[in-house]
Amino acid sequence: MPEFSLTPDQESLRDLARKFARTEMAPHAAECDRTARFPEEIYRKAYDLGLMNLNVPTEFGGSGLGLFEQCLIVEELAYGCAGMTTSIIANCLALEPILLGGSPEQRRRFLTPFCASYQLASFALTEPSGGSDAGAIRTRARRDGDAYVLEGEKCFITNAPHASLYTVFATVDPERKHKGIAAFVVPRSAKGVSPGKDEEKMGHRASSTGTVRFEGVRVPAEDRLGEEGDGFSIAMRTLDQTRTPIGALATGIAQAALDLAAAYSLKRETFGKPISEHQAIQIKLANMAQAVHAARLLTWHAAWTIDHGGKGTLESSIAKCFASDAALDVADEAIQTFGGYGYMKEYPVEKLLRDAKLTQIYEGANEIQRTVIARELLRAYQ
Ligand code: CAA
């Protein structure tokens, strides 16, 4: 990392996201968490401010930001509400396969109309039979003349019930495992596409997660991204890009937990003095601060690596894994600092713990991140 200071442009992006998170998102976070409301009016405002299609080049109507700038924004948004942030950044995940695997003509054809107005897209990889073994997906794509016919079901798909576009991974030949997977762009309006119900979740309750069924969906061959066997590589390269912002999202949760705990410790008195003067609490705050700083720096490093042309497989898995584990630990310690109050829904810290938990699971469970890290690491010793 050559520099730790931000450029004026980066500072203004961060400030824009900070202001949006604190004035538009945070005031509605508790209510959306309680009622599991999907606050579409907030997502529309995020779109209007250019906080949504962050990774899409400006020539197609996106914000055209590097991963580092995306991470600055995502951390700030997550400080306001992690669930809303998940829904806001899901377009980046869903559109990345088109950026990585699409031809110039496909990028123009899909991205330009999509980004011209507020719309949501979903990345449809995970299936009910298992999410970690992405090479074993069962959704079938059978060639039929100049089209494919898609048959199968996806689950745990962010924004699925609200999306107008899906990037779908399906196998043309299950025998060929990952080498048989192809990626397709499928509009919600295609006959046979049926999003299912919104799942009831522990955290990230302002975001929407659901199933999508594909029943005899005809997809023109010209809407396949890359060649037939390219789908797995497109999915993996997409996740290399998008796991880093999950590190930023987790850092935002952790920073919020630290700030709440530190502020509370200065006000709350026990044994005749503020609890911030008790060494037990100071040690907690010091450990929390270390975790937040390390999570941010690992995330920045992963983003910097990818922005400078590195593949980033190792760095993004390290950032995502470390920051999400840190977010859970820091939120846990924040609750402990609040004591009994921290366990109550009336206070904001228990939400942070529930939100942090998902960051250890989605975009590849942390067990998968550790597998990726070990494989990448061992390569250097072979
Ligand atoms: N970039 C490019 N190619 C890659 C790659 C990468 N990062 N990782 C693997 N590959 C290639 C390999 O080079 C190999 O290619 P060859 O066949 O040509 O040699 C091929 O892919 C197979 O690789 P592996 O043998 O490593 O594959 P594997 O079956 O052992 O599994 C895995 C790899 C890392 C475990 C993968 O299955 C994985 O990442 N699983 C987790 C999936 C995931 O993250 N799902 C989250 C979905 S998004 C979400 O959470 C929902 C949401 O809406 C937020």
Coordinates of C-alpha atoms and ligand atoms in Angstrom, one line a residue:
M1 CA 0.0 0.0 0.0
P2 CA 1.8 3.1 -1.1
E3 CA -0.4 5.7 0.7
F4 CA -2.8 5.7 3.6
S5 CA -4.3 9.1 2.9
L6 CA -7.3 9.5 0.6
T7 CA -7.5 11.7 -2.5
P8 CA -10.0 14.6 -2.5
D9 CA -12.2 12.5 -4.8
Q10 CA -12.1 9.5 -2.5
E11 CA -12.9 11.7 0.5
S12 CA -15.9 13.2 -1.2
L13 CA -17.2 9.7 -2.2
R14 CA -16.7 8.6 1.4
D15 CA -18.5 11.7 2.7
L16 CA -21.4 11.3 0.3
A17 CA -21.9 7.7 1.5
R18 CA -21.4 8.6 5.1
K19 CA -24.0 11.4 4.9
F20 CA -26.5 9.1 3.0
A21 CA -25.9 6.3 5.6
R22 CA -26.5 8.5 8.6
T23 CA -29.4 10.6 7.3
E24 CA -31.3 8.2 5.0
M25 CA -30.4 4.7 6.2
A26 CA -29.7 4.7 9.9
P27 CA -33.0 6.5 10.9
H28 CA -34.9 3.6 9.4
A29 CA -32.6 0.7 10.3
A30 CA -34.3 -0.4 13.5
E31 CA -37.8 -0.2 12.0
C32 CA -36.8 -2.2 8.9
D33 CA -35.0 -4.7 11.1
R34 CA -38.1 -5.1 13.3
T35 CA -40.6 -5.4 10.5
A36 CA -38.3 -6.9 7.8
R37 CA -39.5 -4.1 5.5
F38 CA -37.6 -3.8 2.2
P39 CA -37.2 0.0 2.0
E40 CA -37.3 0.4 -1.8
E41 CA -37.5 4.2 -1.5
I42 CA -34.0 4.2 0.2
Y43 CA -32.6 2.0 -2.6
R44 CA -34.0 4.4 -5.2
K45 CA -32.3 7.3 -3.5
A46 CA -29.0 5.3 -3.4
Y47 CA -29.4 4.8 -7.2
D48 CA -30.1 8.5 -7.8
L49 CA -26.9 9.4 -5.9
G50 CA -24.8 6.9 -7.9
L51 CA -24.3 4.6 -4.9
M52 CA -25.7 1.5 -6.6
N53 CA -24.1 0.2 -9.8
L54 CA -20.7 1.1 -8.4
N55 CA -18.6 -1.3 -10.6
V56 CA -20.3 -0.6 -13.9
P57 CA -18.3 1.7 -16.2
T58 CA -19.7 5.1 -16.8
E59 CA -20.1 4.4 -20.5
F60 CA -22.9 2.0 -19.6
G61 CA -24.5 4.3 -17.0
G62 CA -22.8 3.0 -13.8
S63 CA -20.5 4.8 -11.4
G64 CA -17.3 3.4 -12.8
L65 CA -15.5 3.1 -9.5
G66 CA -12.4 1.0 -8.6
L67 CA -12.7 -1.6 -5.9
F68 CA -11.0 0.7 -3.4
E69 CA -13.6 3.4 -3.8
Q70 CA -16.3 0.8 -3.7
C71 CA -15.0 -0.4 -0.4
L72 CA -14.9 3.2 1.0
I73 CA -18.6 3.5 0.1
V74 CA -19.7 0.1 1.3
E75 CA -18.1 0.5 4.8
E76 CA -19.9 3.8 5.3
L77 CA -23.2 2.4 4.1
A78 CA -22.9 -0.7 6.3
Y79 CA -22.3 1.6 9.3
G80 CA -25.8 2.9 8.7
C81 CA -27.4 -0.5 8.0
A82 CA -25.8 -3.7 6.9
G83 CA -29.0 -5.2 5.5
M84 CA -29.8 -2.2 3.3
T85 CA -26.2 -2.3 2.2
T86 CA -26.5 -5.9 1.1
S87 CA -29.4 -5.0 -1.1
I88 CA -27.7 -1.9 -2.5
I89 CA -24.5 -3.7 -3.5
A90 CA -26.2 -6.9 -4.8
N91 CA -26.3 -5.3 -8.3
C92 CA -22.5 -5.2 -8.3
L93 CA -22.4 -8.9 -7.6
A94 CA -25.1 -9.7 -10.2
L95 CA -23.6 -7.4 -13.0
E96 CA -20.0 -8.4 -12.5
P97 CA -20.4 -11.7 -14.6
I98 CA -21.5 -9.5 -17.5
L99 CA -18.5 -7.3 -17.1
L100 CA -16.1 -10.2 -16.8
G101 CA -17.7 -12.7 -19.2
G102 CA -19.8 -10.6 -21.6
S103 CA -18.7 -9.5 -25.1
P104 CA -18.6 -5.8 -25.8
E105 CA -21.9 -6.1 -27.5
Q106 CA -23.5 -8.0 -24.6
R107 CA -22.2 -5.4 -22.1
R108 CA -23.8 -2.6 -24.0
R109 CA -27.0 -4.6 -24.6
F110 CA -27.5 -5.6 -21.0
L111 CA -25.9 -2.9 -18.9
T112 CA -27.0 0.3 -20.7
P113 CA -30.7 -0.2 -20.4
F114 CA -30.4 -1.8 -17.0
C115 CA -28.4 1.1 -15.5
A116 CA -30.6 3.8 -17.1
S117 CA -33.2 3.6 -14.4
Y118 CA -33.5 2.1 -10.9
Q119 CA -33.5 -1.7 -11.2
L120 CA -32.3 -4.6 -9.2
A121 CA -30.4 -7.7 -10.4
S122 CA -29.6 -10.9 -8.7
F123 CA -26.6 -13.3 -8.9
A124 CA -28.2 -16.8 -9.1
L125 CA -25.6 -19.4 -8.3
T126 CA -26.5 -21.1 -5.0
E127 CA -28.9 -24.0 -5.0
P128 CA -30.9 -25.9 -2.3
S129 CA -28.7 -29.0 -2.6
G130 CA -25.6 -27.0 -1.5
G131 CA -23.9 -23.6 -1.8
S132 CA -20.3 -24.3 -1.0
D133 CA -19.7 -26.8 -3.8
A134 CA -20.5 -24.4 -6.6
G135 CA -19.2 -26.9 -9.2
A136 CA -22.0 -29.3 -8.4
I137 CA -25.0 -27.2 -9.3
R138 CA -28.0 -29.0 -10.8
T139 CA -29.9 -26.3 -12.7
R140 CA -29.8 -27.7 -16.3
A141 CA -29.4 -25.7 -19.5
R142 CA -30.4 -27.9 -22.4
R143 CA -29.5 -26.7 -25.9
D144 CA -32.6 -26.4 -28.2
G145 CA -31.8 -24.9 -31.6
D146 CA -30.7 -21.3 -31.1
A147 CA -31.7 -21.2 -27.4
Y148 CA -31.1 -23.0 -24.1
V149 CA -33.9 -24.3 -21.9
L150 CA -33.3 -23.7 -18.2
E151 CA -34.7 -26.0 -15.5
G152 CA -33.9 -25.7 -11.8
E153 CA -34.1 -23.8 -8.6
K154 CA -31.8 -21.3 -6.9
C155 CA -32.0 -20.3 -3.3
F156 CA -30.7 -17.7 -0.8
I157 CA -30.6 -15.2 -3.7
T158 CA -30.3 -11.6 -2.6
N159 CA -33.0 -9.3 -4.0
A160 CA -34.5 -12.2 -6.0
P161 CA -38.1 -11.3 -5.4
H162 CA -37.5 -7.7 -6.6
A163 CA -35.0 -8.2 -9.4
S164 CA -35.7 -7.6 -13.1
L165 CA -32.6 -9.4 -14.2
Y166 CA -30.7 -12.5 -13.1
T167 CA -27.3 -13.8 -13.9
V168 CA -27.8 -17.5 -13.8
F169 CA -25.4 -20.4 -13.6
A170 CA -26.5 -23.7 -15.0
T171 CA -24.9 -26.9 -16.2
V172 CA -25.1 -28.1 -19.8
D173 CA -23.6 -31.5 -18.7
P174 CA -23.5 -32.5 -15.0
E175 CA -20.9 -35.2 -15.8
R176 CA -18.4 -32.5 -16.7
K177 CA -18.7 -30.9 -13.2
H178 CA -17.4 -27.4 -13.2
K179 CA -16.3 -27.7 -16.9
G180 CA -20.0 -28.0 -17.9
I181 CA -21.2 -24.8 -16.3
A182 CA -22.5 -21.9 -18.4
A183 CA -23.6 -18.4 -17.4
F184 CA -26.7 -16.7 -18.7
V185 CA -28.4 -13.4 -18.5
V186 CA -32.1 -14.0 -17.9
P187 CA -34.8 -11.3 -17.6
R188 CA -37.4 -11.7 -14.9
S189 CA -40.0 -11.2 -17.7
A190 CA -38.9 -14.5 -19.4
K191 CA -41.7 -17.1 -19.4
G192 CA -41.1 -19.7 -16.6
V193 CA -39.1 -17.5 -14.2
S194 CA -40.8 -17.5 -10.8
P195 CA -39.2 -15.8 -7.8
G196 CA -40.4 -17.3 -4.5
K197 CA -41.2 -15.9 -1.2
D198 CA -39.0 -13.6 0.9
E199 CA -37.1 -15.7 3.5
E200 CA -37.5 -14.7 7.2
K201 CA -33.9 -14.0 8.3
M202 CA -32.0 -13.6 11.6
G203 CA -30.3 -10.4 10.4
H204 CA -30.0 -8.2 7.3
R205 CA -33.7 -8.0 7.5
A206 CA -34.0 -4.8 5.4
S207 CA -32.6 -6.9 2.5
S208 CA -34.6 -9.5 0.6
T209 CA -33.5 -13.1 0.1
G210 CA -35.4 -15.6 -1.8
T211 CA -35.6 -18.5 -4.3
V212 CA -36.0 -18.4 -8.0
R213 CA -37.4 -21.2 -10.1
F214 CA -36.6 -21.7 -13.8
E215 CA -39.2 -23.9 -15.5
G216 CA -38.7 -24.4 -19.2
V217 CA -37.2 -20.9 -19.5
R218 CA -36.0 -20.3 -23.1
V219 CA -32.8 -18.2 -23.1
P220 CA -31.4 -17.2 -26.5
A221 CA -27.9 -18.6 -27.1
E222 CA -26.7 -15.0 -27.6
D223 CA -27.5 -14.3 -23.9
R224 CA -24.9 -16.9 -22.8
L225 CA -21.8 -15.2 -21.3
G226 CA -18.6 -16.6 -22.8
E227 CA -18.4 -20.2 -24.0
E228 CA -20.4 -23.2 -22.6
G229 CA -17.8 -24.2 -20.0
D230 CA -16.8 -20.7 -18.9
G231 CA -19.5 -20.3 -16.2
F232 CA -17.6 -21.6 -13.3
S233 CA -14.6 -19.4 -14.0
I234 CA -16.9 -16.4 -14.4
A235 CA -18.5 -17.2 -11.1
M236 CA -15.1 -17.6 -9.3
R237 CA -13.6 -14.4 -10.8
T238 CA -16.8 -12.5 -9.9
L239 CA -16.4 -13.6 -6.3
D240 CA -12.7 -12.7 -6.3
Q241 CA -14.0 -9.1 -7.0
T242 CA -17.0 -9.0 -4.7
R243 CA -15.7 -10.7 -1.6
T244 CA -13.5 -7.6 -0.8
P245 CA -16.5 -5.3 -0.4
I246 CA -18.0 -7.9 2.0
G247 CA -14.8 -7.2 4.0
A248 CA -15.7 -3.5 3.9
L249 CA -19.3 -4.2 4.8
A250 CA -18.2 -6.3 7.8
T251 CA -15.7 -3.5 8.8
G252 CA -18.6 -1.0 8.8
I253 CA -20.6 -3.2 11.2
A254 CA -17.5 -3.6 13.4
Q255 CA -16.8 0.2 13.5
A256 CA -20.4 0.9 14.4
A257 CA -20.2 -1.6 17.3
L258 CA -16.9 -0.1 18.5
D259 CA -18.3 3.5 18.4
L260 CA -21.5 2.5 20.3
A261 CA -19.5 0.6 22.9
A262 CA -17.0 3.4 23.4
A263 CA -19.6 6.1 23.7
Y264 CA -21.7 4.0 26.1
S265 CA -18.6 3.2 28.3
L266 CA -18.1 7.0 28.9
K267 CA -21.6 7.5 30.1
R268 CA -22.4 4.3 32.1
E269 CA -21.1 4.3 35.7
T270 CA -20.4 1.4 37.9
F271 CA -18.5 1.3 41.2
G272 CA -18.6 5.1 41.3
K273 CA -17.0 5.8 37.9
P274 CA -17.6 5.5 34.2
I275 CA -17.0 1.9 33.0
S276 CA -14.4 3.3 30.5
E277 CA -12.2 3.7 33.5
H278 CA -12.3 0.0 34.3
Q279 CA -9.4 -1.9 32.8
A280 CA -11.7 -4.8 31.9
I281 CA -13.6 -2.4 29.5
Q282 CA -10.5 -0.7 28.3
I283 CA -9.0 -4.0 27.2
K284 CA -12.2 -4.9 25.4
L285 CA -12.2 -1.5 23.6
A286 CA -8.5 -1.8 22.7
N287 CA -9.1 -5.3 21.2
M288 CA -12.1 -4.1 19.3
A289 CA -10.2 -1.2 17.9
Q290 CA -7.3 -3.5 16.8
A291 CA -9.8 -5.8 15.0
V292 CA -11.5 -2.9 13.2
H293 CA -8.2 -1.4 12.0
A294 CA -6.8 -4.8 10.8
A295 CA -10.1 -5.6 9.0
R296 CA -10.0 -2.2 7.2
L297 CA -6.4 -2.5 6.2
L298 CA -6.8 -6.0 4.9
T299 CA -9.8 -4.9 2.9
W300 CA -8.0 -1.9 1.5
H301 CA -5.0 -4.1 0.6
A302 CA -7.2 -6.6 -1.2
A303 CA -8.9 -3.8 -3.1
W304 CA -5.6 -2.1 -3.9
T305 CA -4.2 -5.5 -5.2
I306 CA -7.2 -6.0 -7.6
D307 CA -7.2 -2.3 -8.7
H308 CA -3.6 -2.7 -9.6
G309 CA -4.2 -5.7 -11.8
G310 CA -3.7 -8.5 -9.3
K311 CA -6.0 -11.5 -9.4
G312 CA -6.8 -11.0 -5.7
T313 CA -8.1 -14.5 -5.0
L314 CA -6.0 -14.8 -1.8
E315 CA -6.3 -11.2 -0.7
S316 CA -10.1 -11.0 -1.1
S317 CA -10.6 -14.3 0.8
I318 CA -8.3 -13.1 3.6
A319 CA -10.1 -9.7 3.8
K320 CA -13.6 -11.2 3.7
C321 CA -12.8 -14.0 6.2
F322 CA -10.9 -11.8 8.7
A323 CA -13.2 -8.8 8.6
S324 CA -16.4 -11.0 9.0
D325 CA -14.9 -12.9 12.0
A326 CA -13.8 -9.5 13.4
A327 CA -17.3 -8.1 13.0
L328 CA -18.9 -10.9 14.9
D329 CA -16.3 -10.7 17.7
V330 CA -16.5 -6.9 18.0
A331 CA -20.3 -6.9 18.0
D332 CA -20.2 -9.6 20.7
E333 CA -17.9 -7.5 22.8
A334 CA -20.0 -4.4 22.2
I335 CA -23.0 -6.3 23.6
Q336 CA -20.9 -7.4 26.6
T337 CA -19.9 -3.8 27.2
F338 CA -23.6 -2.8 27.3
G339 CA -24.3 -5.7 29.6
G340 CA -28.0 -6.6 30.0
Y341 CA -29.0 -3.5 27.9
G342 CA -26.9 -4.9 25.0
Y343 CA -29.1 -8.0 24.9
M344 CA -32.3 -5.9 24.6
K345 CA -33.8 -5.0 21.2
E346 CA -34.3 -1.4 22.5
Y347 CA -30.5 -0.9 22.0
P348 CA -28.8 -1.1 18.6
V349 CA -26.0 -3.5 19.4
E350 CA -27.8 -6.8 19.2
K351 CA -28.7 -6.1 15.6
L352 CA -25.1 -5.7 14.8
L353 CA -24.3 -9.2 16.0
R354 CA -27.2 -10.7 13.9
D355 CA -26.0 -8.7 10.9
A356 CA -22.4 -9.7 11.4
K357 CA -23.2 -13.4 11.4
L358 CA -24.3 -13.4 7.8
T359 CA -21.0 -11.9 6.6
Q360 CA -19.3 -15.2 7.8
I361 CA -21.7 -17.1 5.5
Y362 CA -22.6 -15.4 2.3
E363 CA -20.4 -14.9 -0.7
G364 CA -18.7 -18.1 0.3
A365 CA -18.7 -19.4 3.9
N366 CA -15.6 -18.7 5.9
E367 CA -14.7 -22.4 5.8
I368 CA -14.5 -22.0 2.0
Q369 CA -12.5 -18.8 2.4
R370 CA -10.0 -20.7 4.5
T371 CA -9.9 -23.5 1.9
V372 CA -9.1 -20.9 -0.8
I373 CA -6.5 -19.2 1.4
A374 CA -4.7 -22.5 2.1
R375 CA -4.8 -23.5 -1.5
E376 CA -3.4 -20.2 -2.7
L377 CA -0.8 -20.1 0.1
L378 CA 0.4 -23.7 -0.5
R379 CA 0.8 -23.0 -4.2
A380 CA 3.8 -20.7 -3.3
Y381 CA 5.5 -23.6 -1.5
Q382 CA 5.1 -26.2 -4.3
Ligands
CAA1 N1 -10.5 -17.6 -10.6 C1 -10.5 -18.3 -11.8 N2 -10.6 -19.6 -11.9 C2 -10.7 -20.3 -10.8 C3 -10.8 -19.7 -9.5 C4 -10.7 -18.3 -9.5 N3 -10.7 -17.6 -8.3 N4 -10.9 -20.6 -8.5 C5 -11.0 -21.8 -9.2 N5 -10.8 -21.6 -10.5 C6 -10.8 -22.7 -11.6 C7 -9.6 -23.6 -11.3 O1 -8.4 -23.1 -11.8 C8 -10.0 -24.9 -11.9 O2 -9.8 -24.7 -13.3 P1 -9.4 -26.0 -14.3 O3 -10.4 -27.0 -14.2 O4 -9.2 -25.4 -15.6 O5 -8.1 -26.5 -13.7 C9 -11.5 -24.8 -11.7 O6 -11.9 -23.5 -11.5 C10 -12.0 -25.7 -10.5 O7 -11.3 -25.2 -9.4 P2 -11.3 -26.0 -8.1 O8 -10.7 -27.4 -8.3 O9 -10.6 -25.1 -7.1 O10 -12.8 -26.1 -7.7 P3 -13.5 -26.8 -6.5 O11 -14.7 -27.5 -7.0 O12 -12.5 -27.5 -5.6 O13 -14.2 -25.5 -5.6 C11 -14.4 -23.5 -4.4 C12 -13.7 -24.3 -5.5 C13 -13.5 -22.4 -4.1 C14 -14.7 -24.3 -3.2 C15 -15.7 -22.9 -5.0 O14 -16.7 -24.0 -5.3 C16 -16.4 -21.9 -4.2 O15 -15.9 -20.7 -4.2 N6 -17.5 -22.2 -3.5 C17 -18.2 -21.1 -2.7 C18 -19.3 -20.5 -3.6 C19 -19.8 -19.2 -3.1 O16 -19.0 -18.3 -2.7 N7 -21.1 -19.0 -3.2 C20 -21.6 -17.7 -2.8 C21 -22.7 -17.3 -3.8 S1 -23.1 -15.6 -3.7 C22 -24.0 -15.4 -2.3 O17 -23.6 -15.6 -1.3 C23 -25.4 -14.9 -2.5 C24 -25.7 -13.5 -2.4 O18 -26.6 -13.1 -3.1 C25 -25.0 -12.6 -1.5

